[in-house]
GROMACS .gro file of C-alpha atoms in nm:
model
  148
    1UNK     CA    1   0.000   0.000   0.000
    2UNK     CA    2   0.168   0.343  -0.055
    3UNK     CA    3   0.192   0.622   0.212
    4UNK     CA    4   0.019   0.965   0.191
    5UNK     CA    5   0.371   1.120   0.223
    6UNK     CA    6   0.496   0.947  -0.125
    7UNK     CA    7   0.180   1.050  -0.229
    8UNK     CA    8   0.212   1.418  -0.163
    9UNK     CA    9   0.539   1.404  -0.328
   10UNK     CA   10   0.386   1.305  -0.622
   11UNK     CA   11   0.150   1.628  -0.656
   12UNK     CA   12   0.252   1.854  -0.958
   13UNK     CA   13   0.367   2.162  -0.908
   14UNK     CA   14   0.029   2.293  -1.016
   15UNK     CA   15  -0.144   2.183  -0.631
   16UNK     CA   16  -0.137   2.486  -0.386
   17UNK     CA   17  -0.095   2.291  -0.057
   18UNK     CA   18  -0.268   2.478   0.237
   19UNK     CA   19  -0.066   2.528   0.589
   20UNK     CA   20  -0.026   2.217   0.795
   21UNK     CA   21  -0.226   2.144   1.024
   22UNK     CA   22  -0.227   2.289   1.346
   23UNK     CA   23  -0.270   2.113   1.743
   24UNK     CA   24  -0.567   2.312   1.778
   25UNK     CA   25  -0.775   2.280   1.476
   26UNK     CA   26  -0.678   1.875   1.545
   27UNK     CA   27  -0.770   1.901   1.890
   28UNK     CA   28  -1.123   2.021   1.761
   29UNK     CA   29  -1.218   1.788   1.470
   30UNK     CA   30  -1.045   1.497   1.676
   31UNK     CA   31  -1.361   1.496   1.864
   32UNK     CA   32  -1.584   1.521   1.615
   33UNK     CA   33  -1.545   1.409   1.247
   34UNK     CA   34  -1.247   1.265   1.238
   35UNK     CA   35  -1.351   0.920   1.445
   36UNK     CA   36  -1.497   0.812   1.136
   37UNK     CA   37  -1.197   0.940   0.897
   38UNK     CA   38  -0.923   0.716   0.747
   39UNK     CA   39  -0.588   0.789   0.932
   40UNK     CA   40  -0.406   0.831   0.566
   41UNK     CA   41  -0.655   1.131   0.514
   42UNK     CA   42  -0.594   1.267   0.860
   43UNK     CA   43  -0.245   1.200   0.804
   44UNK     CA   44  -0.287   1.440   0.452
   45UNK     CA   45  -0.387   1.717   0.688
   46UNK     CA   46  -0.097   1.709   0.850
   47UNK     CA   47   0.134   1.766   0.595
   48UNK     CA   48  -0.113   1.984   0.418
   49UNK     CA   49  -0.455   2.084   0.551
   50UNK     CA   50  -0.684   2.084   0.237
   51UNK     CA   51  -0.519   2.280  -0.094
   52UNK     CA   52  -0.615   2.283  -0.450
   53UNK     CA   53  -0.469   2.219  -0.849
   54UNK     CA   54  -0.502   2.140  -1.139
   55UNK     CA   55  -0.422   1.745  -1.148
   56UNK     CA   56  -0.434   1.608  -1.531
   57UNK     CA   57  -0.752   1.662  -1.654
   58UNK     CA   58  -0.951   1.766  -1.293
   59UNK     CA   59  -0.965   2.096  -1.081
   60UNK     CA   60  -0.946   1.920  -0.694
   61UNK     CA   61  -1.028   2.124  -0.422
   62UNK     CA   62  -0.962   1.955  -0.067
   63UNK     CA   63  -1.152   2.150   0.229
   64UNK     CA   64  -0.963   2.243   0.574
   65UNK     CA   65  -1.043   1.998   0.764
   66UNK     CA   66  -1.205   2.247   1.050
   67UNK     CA   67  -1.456   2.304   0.761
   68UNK     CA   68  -1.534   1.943   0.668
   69UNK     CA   69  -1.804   1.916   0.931
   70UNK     CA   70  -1.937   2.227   0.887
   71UNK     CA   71  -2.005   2.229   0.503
   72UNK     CA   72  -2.122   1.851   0.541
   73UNK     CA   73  -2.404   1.949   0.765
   74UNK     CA   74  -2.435   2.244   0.558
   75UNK     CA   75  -2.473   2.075   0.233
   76UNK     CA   76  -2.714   1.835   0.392
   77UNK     CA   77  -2.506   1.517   0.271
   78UNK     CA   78  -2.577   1.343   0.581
   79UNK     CA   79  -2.985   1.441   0.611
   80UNK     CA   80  -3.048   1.350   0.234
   81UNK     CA   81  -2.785   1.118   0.122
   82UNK     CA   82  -2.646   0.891   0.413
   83UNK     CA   83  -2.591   0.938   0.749
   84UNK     CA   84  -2.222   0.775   0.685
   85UNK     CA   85  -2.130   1.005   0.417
   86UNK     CA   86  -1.849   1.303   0.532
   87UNK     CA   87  -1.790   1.544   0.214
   88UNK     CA   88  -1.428   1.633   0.251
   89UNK     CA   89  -1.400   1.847  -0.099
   90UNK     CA   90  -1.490   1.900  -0.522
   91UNK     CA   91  -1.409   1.860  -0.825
   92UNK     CA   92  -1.520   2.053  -1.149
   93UNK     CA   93  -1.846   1.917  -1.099
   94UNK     CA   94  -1.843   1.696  -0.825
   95UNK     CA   95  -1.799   1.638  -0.480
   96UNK     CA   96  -1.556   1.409  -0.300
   97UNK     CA   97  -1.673   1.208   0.035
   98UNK     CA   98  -1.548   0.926   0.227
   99UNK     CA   99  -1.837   0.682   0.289
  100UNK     CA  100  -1.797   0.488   0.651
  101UNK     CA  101  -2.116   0.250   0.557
  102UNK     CA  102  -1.895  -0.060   0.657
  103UNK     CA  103  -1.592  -0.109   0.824
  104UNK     CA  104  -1.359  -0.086   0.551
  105UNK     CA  105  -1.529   0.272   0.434
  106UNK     CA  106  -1.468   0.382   0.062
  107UNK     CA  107  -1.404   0.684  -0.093
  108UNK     CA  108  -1.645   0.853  -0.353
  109UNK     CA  109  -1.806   1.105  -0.580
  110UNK     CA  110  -2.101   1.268  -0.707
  111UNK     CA  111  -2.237   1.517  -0.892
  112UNK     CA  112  -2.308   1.821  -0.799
  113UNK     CA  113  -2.705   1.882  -0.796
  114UNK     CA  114  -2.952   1.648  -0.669
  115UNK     CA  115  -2.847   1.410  -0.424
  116UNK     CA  116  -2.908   1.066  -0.548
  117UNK     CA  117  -2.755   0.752  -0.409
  118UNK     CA  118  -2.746   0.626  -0.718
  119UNK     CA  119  -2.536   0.852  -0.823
  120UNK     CA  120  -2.256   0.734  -0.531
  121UNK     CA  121  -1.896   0.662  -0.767
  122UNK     CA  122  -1.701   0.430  -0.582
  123UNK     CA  123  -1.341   0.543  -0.651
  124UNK     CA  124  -1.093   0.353  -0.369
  125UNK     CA  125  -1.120   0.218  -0.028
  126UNK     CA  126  -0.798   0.404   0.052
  127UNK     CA  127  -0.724   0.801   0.057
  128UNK     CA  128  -0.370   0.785  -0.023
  129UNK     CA  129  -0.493   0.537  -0.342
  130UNK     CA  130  -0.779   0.792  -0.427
  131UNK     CA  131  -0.505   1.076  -0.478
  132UNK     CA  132  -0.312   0.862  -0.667
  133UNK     CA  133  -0.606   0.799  -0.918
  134UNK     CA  134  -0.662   1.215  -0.940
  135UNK     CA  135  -0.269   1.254  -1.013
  136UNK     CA  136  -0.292   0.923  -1.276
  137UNK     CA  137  -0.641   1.004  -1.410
  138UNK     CA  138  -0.692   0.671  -1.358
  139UNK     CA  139  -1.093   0.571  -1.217
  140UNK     CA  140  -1.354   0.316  -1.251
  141UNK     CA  141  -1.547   0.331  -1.529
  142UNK     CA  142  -1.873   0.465  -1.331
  143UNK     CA  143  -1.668   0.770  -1.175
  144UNK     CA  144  -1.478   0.856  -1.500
  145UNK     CA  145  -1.785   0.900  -1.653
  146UNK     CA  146  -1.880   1.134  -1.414
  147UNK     CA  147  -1.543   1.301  -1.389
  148UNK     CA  148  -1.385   1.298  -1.722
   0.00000   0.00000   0.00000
């Protein structure tokens, strides 16, 4: 399995990292959110707390992650979507979530607009592998047809 930090590494120059993380902002979503988050995305945040680029063919924005419960809620992902589903940024015309449904959780996306289950594009069970597939342009056929 490869590490977020080889991951981050392999970001063109085009992403614009955010600051690191700081104690306090993890002190606040540690009791919160991030119980249900996959340590290689919590582990992101540390190195680089959200940020945005260009990455092949797709414009990625990842949120703070002080904001990822807020604009969740605000959204209304969990109220009418799923209950398990924790938006954590976009796309060009999509939003990216991590769904904790099981124990393994997966990450997805889907289209801005009506929310529609069936609209749910399983991309990777792992963060660091999800990243890789943004960098590589390199998805399952049901999310590259929404994201290419």
């Amino acid at each position: 399995m490869i590490e977020i930090e080889d991951v981050v590494k392999k970001l063109p120059s085009s992403w614009i990292p955010s600051p690191a993380l700081t104690t306090v902002t993890e002190n606040v979503i540690s009791n919160r959110t991030s119980k249900d988050l996959p340590h290689d995305f919590l582990k992101f945040h540390e190195l680089s707390d959200g940020g945005e680029g260009k990455l092949k063919d797709i414009y990625l924005t990842l949120w703070p992650l002080a904001d990822v419960e807020k604009l969740t809620k605000e959204y209304g992902f969990q109220e009418h979507m799923k209950p398990t589903l924790i938006a954590v940024g976009t796309t060009d015309d999509a939003f990216l979530a991590f769904d904790f449904t099981d124990n393994l959780g997966k990450w997805v996306v889907f289209p801005f607009g009506d929310f529609d289950l069936e609209e749910l594009c399983e991309i990777s069970t792992s963060f660091a592998d999800t990243l890789v597939r943004f960098i590589d342009n390199r998805f399952p056929k049901k999310a590259a047809d929404l994201l290419l």
